[in-house]
Short mmCIF file of C-alpha atoms in Angstrom, two decimals:
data_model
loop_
_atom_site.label_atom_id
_atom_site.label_comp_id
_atom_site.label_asym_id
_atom_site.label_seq_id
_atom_site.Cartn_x
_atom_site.Cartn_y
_atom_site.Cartn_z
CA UNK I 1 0.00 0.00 0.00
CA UNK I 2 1.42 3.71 -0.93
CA UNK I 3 0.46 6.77 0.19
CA UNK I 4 -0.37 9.00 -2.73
CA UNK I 5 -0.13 13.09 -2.83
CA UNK I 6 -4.21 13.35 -2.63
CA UNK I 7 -4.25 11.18 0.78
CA UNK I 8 -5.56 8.33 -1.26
CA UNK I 9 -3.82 4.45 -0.91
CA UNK I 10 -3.17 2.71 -3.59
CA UNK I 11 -2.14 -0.91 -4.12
CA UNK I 12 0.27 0.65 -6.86
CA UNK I 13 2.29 3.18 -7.65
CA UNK I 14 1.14 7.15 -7.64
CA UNK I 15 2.00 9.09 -10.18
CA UNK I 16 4.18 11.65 -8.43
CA UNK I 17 7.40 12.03 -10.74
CA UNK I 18 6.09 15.85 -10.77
CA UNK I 19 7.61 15.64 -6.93
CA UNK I 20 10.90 13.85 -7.69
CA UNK I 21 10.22 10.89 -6.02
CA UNK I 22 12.19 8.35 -7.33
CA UNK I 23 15.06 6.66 -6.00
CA UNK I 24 17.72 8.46 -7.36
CA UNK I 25 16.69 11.57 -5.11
CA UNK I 26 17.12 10.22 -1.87
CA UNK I 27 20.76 8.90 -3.13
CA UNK I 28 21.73 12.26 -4.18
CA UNK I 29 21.14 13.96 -1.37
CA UNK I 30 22.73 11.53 0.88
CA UNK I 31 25.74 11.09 -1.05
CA UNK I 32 26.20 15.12 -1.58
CA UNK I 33 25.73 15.53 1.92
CA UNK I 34 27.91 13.12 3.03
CA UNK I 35 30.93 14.33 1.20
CA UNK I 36 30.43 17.88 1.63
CA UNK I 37 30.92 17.43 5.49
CA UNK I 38 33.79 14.79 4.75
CA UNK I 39 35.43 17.02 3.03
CA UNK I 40 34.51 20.08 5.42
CA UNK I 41 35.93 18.12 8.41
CA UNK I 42 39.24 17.16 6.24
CA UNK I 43 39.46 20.96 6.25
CA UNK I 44 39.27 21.88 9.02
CA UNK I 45 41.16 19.21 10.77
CA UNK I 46 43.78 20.49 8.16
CA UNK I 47 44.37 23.93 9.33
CA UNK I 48 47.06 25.66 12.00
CA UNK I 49 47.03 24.33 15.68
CA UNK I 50 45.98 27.89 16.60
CA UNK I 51 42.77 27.77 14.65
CA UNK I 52 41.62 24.79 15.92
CA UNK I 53 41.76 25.94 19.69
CA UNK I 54 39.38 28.66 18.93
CA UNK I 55 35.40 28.24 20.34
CA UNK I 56 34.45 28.89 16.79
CA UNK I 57 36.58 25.85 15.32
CA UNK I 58 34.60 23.82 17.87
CA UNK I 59 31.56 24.94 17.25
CA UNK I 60 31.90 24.82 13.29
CA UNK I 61 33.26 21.49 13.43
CA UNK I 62 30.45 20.39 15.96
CA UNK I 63 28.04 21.43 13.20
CA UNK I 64 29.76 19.67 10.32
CA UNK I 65 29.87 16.10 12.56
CA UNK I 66 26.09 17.11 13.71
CA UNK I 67 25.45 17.14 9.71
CA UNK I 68 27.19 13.97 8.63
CA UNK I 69 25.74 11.68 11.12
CA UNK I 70 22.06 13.13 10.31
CA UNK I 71 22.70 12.59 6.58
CA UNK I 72 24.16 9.69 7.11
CA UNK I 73 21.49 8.10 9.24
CA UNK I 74 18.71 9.45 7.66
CA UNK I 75 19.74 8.54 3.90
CA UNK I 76 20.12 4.89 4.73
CA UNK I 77 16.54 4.35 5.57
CA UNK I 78 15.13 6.62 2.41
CA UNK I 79 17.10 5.25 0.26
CA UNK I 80 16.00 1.42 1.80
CA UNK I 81 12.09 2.49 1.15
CA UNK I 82 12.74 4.12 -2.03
CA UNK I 83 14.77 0.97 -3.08
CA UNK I 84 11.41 -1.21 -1.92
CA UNK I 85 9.01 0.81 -4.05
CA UNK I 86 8.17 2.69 -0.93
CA UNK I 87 6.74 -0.10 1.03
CA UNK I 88 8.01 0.83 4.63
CA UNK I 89 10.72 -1.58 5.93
CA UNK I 90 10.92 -2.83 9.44
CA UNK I 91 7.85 -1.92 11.03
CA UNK I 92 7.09 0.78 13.74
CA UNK I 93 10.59 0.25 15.78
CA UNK I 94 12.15 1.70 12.42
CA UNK I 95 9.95 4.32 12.27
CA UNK I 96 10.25 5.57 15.32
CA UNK I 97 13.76 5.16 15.13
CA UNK I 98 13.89 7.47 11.50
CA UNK I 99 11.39 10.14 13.41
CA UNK I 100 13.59 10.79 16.42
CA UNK I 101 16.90 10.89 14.36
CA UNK I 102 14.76 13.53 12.31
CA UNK I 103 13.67 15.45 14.48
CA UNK I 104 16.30 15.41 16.31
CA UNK I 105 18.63 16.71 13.87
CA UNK I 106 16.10 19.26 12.98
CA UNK I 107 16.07 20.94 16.06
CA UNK I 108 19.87 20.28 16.73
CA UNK I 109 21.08 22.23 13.68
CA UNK I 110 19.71 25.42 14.07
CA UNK I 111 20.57 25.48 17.69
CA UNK I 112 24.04 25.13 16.38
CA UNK I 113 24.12 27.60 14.12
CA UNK I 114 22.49 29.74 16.83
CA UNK I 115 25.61 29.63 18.48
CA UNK I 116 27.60 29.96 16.33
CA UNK I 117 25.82 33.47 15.78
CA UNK I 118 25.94 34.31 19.55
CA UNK I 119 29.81 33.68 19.46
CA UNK I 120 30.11 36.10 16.36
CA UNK I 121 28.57 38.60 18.33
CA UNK I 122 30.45 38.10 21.52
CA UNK I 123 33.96 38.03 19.86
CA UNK I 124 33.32 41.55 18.14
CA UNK I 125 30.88 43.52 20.47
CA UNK I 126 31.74 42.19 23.61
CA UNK I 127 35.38 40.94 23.31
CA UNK I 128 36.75 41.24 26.74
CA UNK I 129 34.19 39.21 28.30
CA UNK I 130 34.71 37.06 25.22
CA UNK I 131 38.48 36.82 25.58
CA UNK I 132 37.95 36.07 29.57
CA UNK I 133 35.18 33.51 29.74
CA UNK I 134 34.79 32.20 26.00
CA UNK I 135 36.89 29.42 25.85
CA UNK I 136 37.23 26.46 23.42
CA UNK I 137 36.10 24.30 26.30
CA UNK I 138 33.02 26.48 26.76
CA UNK I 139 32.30 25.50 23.09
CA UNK I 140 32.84 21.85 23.55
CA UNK I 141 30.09 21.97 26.44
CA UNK I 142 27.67 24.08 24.45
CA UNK I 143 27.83 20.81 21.95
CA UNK I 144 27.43 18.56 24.38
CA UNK I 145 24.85 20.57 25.80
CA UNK I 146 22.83 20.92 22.71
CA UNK I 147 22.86 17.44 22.17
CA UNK I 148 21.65 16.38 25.49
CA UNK I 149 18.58 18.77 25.27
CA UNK I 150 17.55 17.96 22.27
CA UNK I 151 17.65 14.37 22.76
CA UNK I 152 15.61 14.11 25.70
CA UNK I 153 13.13 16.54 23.92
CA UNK I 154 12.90 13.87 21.10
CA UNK I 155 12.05 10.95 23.75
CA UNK I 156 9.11 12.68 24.59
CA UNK I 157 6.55 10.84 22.18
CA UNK I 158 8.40 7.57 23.70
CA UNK I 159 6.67 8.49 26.87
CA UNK I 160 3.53 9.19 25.82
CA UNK I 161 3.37 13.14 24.59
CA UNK I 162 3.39 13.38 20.56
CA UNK I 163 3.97 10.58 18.62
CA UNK I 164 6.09 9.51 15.18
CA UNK I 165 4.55 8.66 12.24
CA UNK I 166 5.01 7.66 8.66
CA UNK I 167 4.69 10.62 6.05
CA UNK I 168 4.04 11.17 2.28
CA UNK I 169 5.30 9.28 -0.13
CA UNK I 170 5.84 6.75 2.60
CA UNK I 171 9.79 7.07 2.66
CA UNK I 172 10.02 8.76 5.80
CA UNK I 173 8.66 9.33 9.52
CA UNK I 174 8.31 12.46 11.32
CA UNK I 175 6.54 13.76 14.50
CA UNK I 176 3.10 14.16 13.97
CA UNK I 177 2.03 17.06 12.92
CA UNK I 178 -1.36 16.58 11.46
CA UNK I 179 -3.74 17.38 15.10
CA UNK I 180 -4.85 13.81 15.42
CA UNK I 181 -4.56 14.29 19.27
CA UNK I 182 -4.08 17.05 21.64
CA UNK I 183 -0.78 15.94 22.94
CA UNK I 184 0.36 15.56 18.70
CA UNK I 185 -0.76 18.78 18.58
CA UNK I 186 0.77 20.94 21.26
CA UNK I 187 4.18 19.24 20.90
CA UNK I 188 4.40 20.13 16.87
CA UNK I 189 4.06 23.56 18.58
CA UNK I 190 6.95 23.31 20.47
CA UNK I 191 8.73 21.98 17.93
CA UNK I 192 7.74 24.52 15.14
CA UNK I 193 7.96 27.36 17.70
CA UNK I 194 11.35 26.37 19.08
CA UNK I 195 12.55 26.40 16.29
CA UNK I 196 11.18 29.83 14.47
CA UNK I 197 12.27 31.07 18.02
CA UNK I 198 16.12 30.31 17.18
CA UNK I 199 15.97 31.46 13.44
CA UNK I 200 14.62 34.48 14.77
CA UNK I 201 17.36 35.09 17.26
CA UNK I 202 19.99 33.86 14.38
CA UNK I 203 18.68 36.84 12.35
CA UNK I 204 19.22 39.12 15.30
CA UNK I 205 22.44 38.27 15.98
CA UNK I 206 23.96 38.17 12.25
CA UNK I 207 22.15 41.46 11.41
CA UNK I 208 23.48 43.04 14.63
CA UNK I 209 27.14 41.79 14.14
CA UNK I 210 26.90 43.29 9.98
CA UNK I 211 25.44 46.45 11.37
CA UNK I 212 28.47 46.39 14.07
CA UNK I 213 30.85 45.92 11.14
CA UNK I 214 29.43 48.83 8.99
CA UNK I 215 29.67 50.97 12.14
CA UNK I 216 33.37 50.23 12.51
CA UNK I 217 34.56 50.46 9.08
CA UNK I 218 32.37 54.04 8.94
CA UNK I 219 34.27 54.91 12.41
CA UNK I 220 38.06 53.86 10.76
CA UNK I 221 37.42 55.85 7.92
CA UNK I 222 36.19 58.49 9.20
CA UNK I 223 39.32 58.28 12.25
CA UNK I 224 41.63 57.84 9.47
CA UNK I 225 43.64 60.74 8.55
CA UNK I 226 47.27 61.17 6.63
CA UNK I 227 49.55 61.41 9.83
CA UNK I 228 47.80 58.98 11.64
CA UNK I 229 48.57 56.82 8.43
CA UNK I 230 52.25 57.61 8.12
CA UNK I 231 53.07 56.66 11.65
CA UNK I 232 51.19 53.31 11.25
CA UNK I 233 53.53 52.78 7.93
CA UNK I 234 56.18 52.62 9.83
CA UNK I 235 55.27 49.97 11.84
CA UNK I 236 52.92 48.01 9.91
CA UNK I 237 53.57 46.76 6.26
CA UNK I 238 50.76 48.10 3.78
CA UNK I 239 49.59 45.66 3.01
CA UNK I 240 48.50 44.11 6.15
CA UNK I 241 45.94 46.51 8.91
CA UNK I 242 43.99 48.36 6.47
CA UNK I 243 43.69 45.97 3.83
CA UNK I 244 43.24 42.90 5.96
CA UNK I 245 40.71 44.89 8.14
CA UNK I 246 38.70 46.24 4.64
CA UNK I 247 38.85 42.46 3.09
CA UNK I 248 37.81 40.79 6.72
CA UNK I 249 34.93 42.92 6.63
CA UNK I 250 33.71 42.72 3.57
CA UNK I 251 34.00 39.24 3.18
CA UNK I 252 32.23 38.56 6.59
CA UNK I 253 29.04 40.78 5.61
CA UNK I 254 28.38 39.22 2.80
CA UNK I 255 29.12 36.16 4.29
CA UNK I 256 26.91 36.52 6.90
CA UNK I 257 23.76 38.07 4.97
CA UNK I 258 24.45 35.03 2.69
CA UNK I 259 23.86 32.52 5.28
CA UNK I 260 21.37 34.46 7.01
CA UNK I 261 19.24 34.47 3.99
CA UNK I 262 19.78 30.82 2.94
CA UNK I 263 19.15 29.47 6.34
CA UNK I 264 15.88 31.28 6.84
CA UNK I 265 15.05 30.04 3.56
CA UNK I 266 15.65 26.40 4.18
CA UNK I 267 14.33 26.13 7.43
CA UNK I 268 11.38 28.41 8.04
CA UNK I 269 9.22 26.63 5.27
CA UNK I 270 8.88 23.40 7.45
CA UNK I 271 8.59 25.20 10.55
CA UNK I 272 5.74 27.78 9.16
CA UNK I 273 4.37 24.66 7.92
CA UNK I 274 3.83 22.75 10.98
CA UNK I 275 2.88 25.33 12.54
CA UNK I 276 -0.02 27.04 9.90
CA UNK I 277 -1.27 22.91 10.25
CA UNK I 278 -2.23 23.09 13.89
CA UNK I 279 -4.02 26.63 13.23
CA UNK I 280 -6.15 25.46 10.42
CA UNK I 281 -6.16 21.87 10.23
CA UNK I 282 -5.44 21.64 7.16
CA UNK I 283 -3.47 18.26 5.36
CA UNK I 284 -0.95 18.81 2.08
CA UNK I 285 1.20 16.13 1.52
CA UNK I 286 3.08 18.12 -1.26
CA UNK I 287 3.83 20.96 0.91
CA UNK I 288 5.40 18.60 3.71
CA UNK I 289 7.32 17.01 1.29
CA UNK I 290 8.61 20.35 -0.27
CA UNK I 291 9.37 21.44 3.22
CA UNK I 292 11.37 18.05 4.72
CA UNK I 293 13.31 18.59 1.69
CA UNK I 294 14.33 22.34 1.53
CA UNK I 295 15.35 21.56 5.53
CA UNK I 296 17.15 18.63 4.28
CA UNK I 297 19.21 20.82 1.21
CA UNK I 298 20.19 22.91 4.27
CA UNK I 299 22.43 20.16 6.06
CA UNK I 300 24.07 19.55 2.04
CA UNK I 301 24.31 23.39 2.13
CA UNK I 302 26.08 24.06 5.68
CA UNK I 303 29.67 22.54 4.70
CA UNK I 304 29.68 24.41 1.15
CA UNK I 305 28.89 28.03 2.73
CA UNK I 306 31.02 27.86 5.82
CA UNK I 307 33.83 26.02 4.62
CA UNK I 308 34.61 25.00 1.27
CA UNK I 309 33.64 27.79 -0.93
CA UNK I 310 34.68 30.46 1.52
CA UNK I 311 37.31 32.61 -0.42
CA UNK I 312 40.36 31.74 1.61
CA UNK I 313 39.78 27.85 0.84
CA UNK I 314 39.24 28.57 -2.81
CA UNK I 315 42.81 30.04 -2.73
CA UNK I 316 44.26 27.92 -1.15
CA UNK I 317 43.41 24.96 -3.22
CA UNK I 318 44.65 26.87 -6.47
CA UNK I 319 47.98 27.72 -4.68
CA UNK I 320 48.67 24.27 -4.25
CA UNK I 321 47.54 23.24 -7.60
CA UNK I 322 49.50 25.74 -9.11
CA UNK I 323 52.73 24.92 -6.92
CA UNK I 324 51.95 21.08 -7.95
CA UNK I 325 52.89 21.65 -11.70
CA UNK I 326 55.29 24.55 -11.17
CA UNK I 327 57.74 23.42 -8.85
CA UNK I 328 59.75 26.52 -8.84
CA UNK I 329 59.65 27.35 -5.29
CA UNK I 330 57.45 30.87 -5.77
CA UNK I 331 54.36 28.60 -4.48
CA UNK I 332 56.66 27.71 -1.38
CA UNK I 333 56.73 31.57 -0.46
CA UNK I 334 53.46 32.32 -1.33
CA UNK I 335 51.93 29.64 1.04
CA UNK I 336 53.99 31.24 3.29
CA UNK I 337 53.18 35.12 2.51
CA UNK I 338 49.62 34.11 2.82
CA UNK I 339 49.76 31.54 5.67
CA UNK I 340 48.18 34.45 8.23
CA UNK I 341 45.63 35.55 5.50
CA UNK I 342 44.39 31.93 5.24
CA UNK I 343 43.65 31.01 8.93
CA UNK I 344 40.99 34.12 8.97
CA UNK I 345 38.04 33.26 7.53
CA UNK I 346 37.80 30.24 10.06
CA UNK I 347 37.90 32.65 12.98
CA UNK I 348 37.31 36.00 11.20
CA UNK I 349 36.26 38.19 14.58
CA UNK I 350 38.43 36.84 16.59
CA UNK I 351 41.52 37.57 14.91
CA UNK I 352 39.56 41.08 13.77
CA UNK I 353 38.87 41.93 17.58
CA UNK I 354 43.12 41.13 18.51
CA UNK I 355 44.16 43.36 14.92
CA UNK I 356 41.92 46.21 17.00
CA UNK I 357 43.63 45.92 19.85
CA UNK I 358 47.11 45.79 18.26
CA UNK I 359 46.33 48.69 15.97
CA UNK I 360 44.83 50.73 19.24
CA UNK I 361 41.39 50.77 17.18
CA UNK I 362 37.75 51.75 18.70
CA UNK I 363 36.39 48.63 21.07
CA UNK I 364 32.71 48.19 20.88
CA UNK I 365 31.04 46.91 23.84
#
């Protein structure tokens, strides 16, 4: 039996190519996702000992794991149903197995990200506090943390309040979300809420931390004057404060604006969903499809926008493709003029915040 788009069973298959429900989509998705954060993690595990102490190392890395163990154990069991014509496999201890890892991971993600927003904003508003009490252990916890919580919010239908369930096509179980009992009801609104809670404060924090930015690049030009620049010449090459301060900038507000707007876009659709359903009541199996699946793209999305296409990895990679086939040692020194430049982008305030202090700029608490 297979649930169709228009709530109807049928002993067959639906017609619902329209949707992209077919077996390669499930594999794609999977497999993208899983290499994205492979290849994210080999990154980051790659760069300088100094990065990797930082709270934002931890936290970015905690995100990238917290992705490849979702996509990872949420593939396998799509890609199993869509392999069996979508006829469920294994009964209702794999279902609610499939809806707890996916709602787990959907409420874990954007709780990391969260952070990872809060920490932005610490490092460059409030960066003596930040320096004193935000460690790289502190990080760690907040992980650990986040995990825990979540968890035990996900064992909730196992006792009794909410439940799992199978969704359209069939391929995939989720909390229940549809008002078929009270205690269904009021813990989709949780969930949805929760989570349109943290996107919210996300926003907040990025658009705060790009206004902060514009603010201190207006305040530096405007501080700026010719003998104030000679007598930093002399102690700083040219091409490092200014420069490195204009290029930090820019490239963390659109950086930031560019995640801001992607996440929102990913993740509110399900969220808005769930939570429009338990206003009105009403069922549409397309639109909770459409809206697993844009949350899904957002966990094959992550590693891309925060590590790998960031402009310092890009580089990177060229330099040592061009020093591979020209071994004439100028790829040697460039690695080298550039080694600073390219352990930025992974901690981008922090190192912003210390350049301030060296360079005696304005602190903004």
């Amino acid at each position: 039996m297979v649930l169709c788009a228009d709530g109807n069973i049928s002993d067959g298959a639906c017609d619902n190519r329209a949707l992209g429900i077919s077996l390669s989509t499930p594999i794609l998705m999977m497999s993208s996702g899983v290499l994205g954060n492979l290849l994210a993690l080999v990154i980051l595990f790659t760069a300088d000992r100094q990065v990797r102490r930082t709270p934002f190392f931890a936290l970015l890395a905690g995100m990238a794991c917290t992705d490849l163990v979702g996509q990872a154990a949420n593939g396998v069991v799509a890609i199993i149903v869509y392999a069996n014509r979508l006829q469920w496999v294994g009964g209702r201890p794999v279902c609610i197995y499939h809806g707890f890892s996916m709602v787990f991971f959907a409420v874990v993600t954007p709780q990391l990200v969260c952070a990872m927003s809060v920490e932005r904003l610490l490092a460059l508003r409030f960066s003596y506090f930040y320096c004193r009490q935000f460690t790289n252990r502190i990080a760690k916890w907040i992980i650990v943390t986040v995990w825990t919580a979540t968890a035990f919010f996900c064992t909730w239908p196992l006792m009794g309040f909410g439940s799992y369930e199978l969704q359209f096509p069939g391929s995939w179980c989720f909390l229940n979300f549809h008002r078929q009992t009270l205690s269904d009801m009021i813990y989709a609104l949780v969930f949805s809420s929760l989570n349109i809670v943290i996107i919210a404060a996300i926003i907040i924090c990025n658009a705060s931390v790009v206004c902060t930015l514009l603010q201190m690049r207006r305040v530096r030009h405007m501080n700026s004057s010719p003998s104030s620049s000679a007598d930093l010449n002399r102690h700083v090459h040219p091409r490092t404060r200014p420069s490195l301060h204009l290029e930090m900038e820019t490239q963390m507000v659109w950086f930031l604006v560019a995640i801001t707007i992607v996440f929102s876009c990913l993740w509110l659709p399900i969220n808005v969903h769930i939570l429009t359903n338990q206003i009105n009541g009403e069922i549409n199996y397309k639109q909770d499809l459409i809206s697993v699946r844009l949350a899904s793209i957002n966990q094959i999305v992550d590693p891309w926008m925060y590590v790998i296409l960031r402009k310092n990895t890009i580089m990177k990679f060229l330099r040592h493709v061009k020093q591979f086939f020209f071994r004439d040692g100028r790829g040697a020194r460039s690695m080298t003029s550039h080694r600073e430049q390219n352990t930025l982008p992974l901690v981008p305030l922090v190192t912003m915040r210390q350049a301030d202090a060296d360079t005696g700029g304005a602190t903004h608490t």
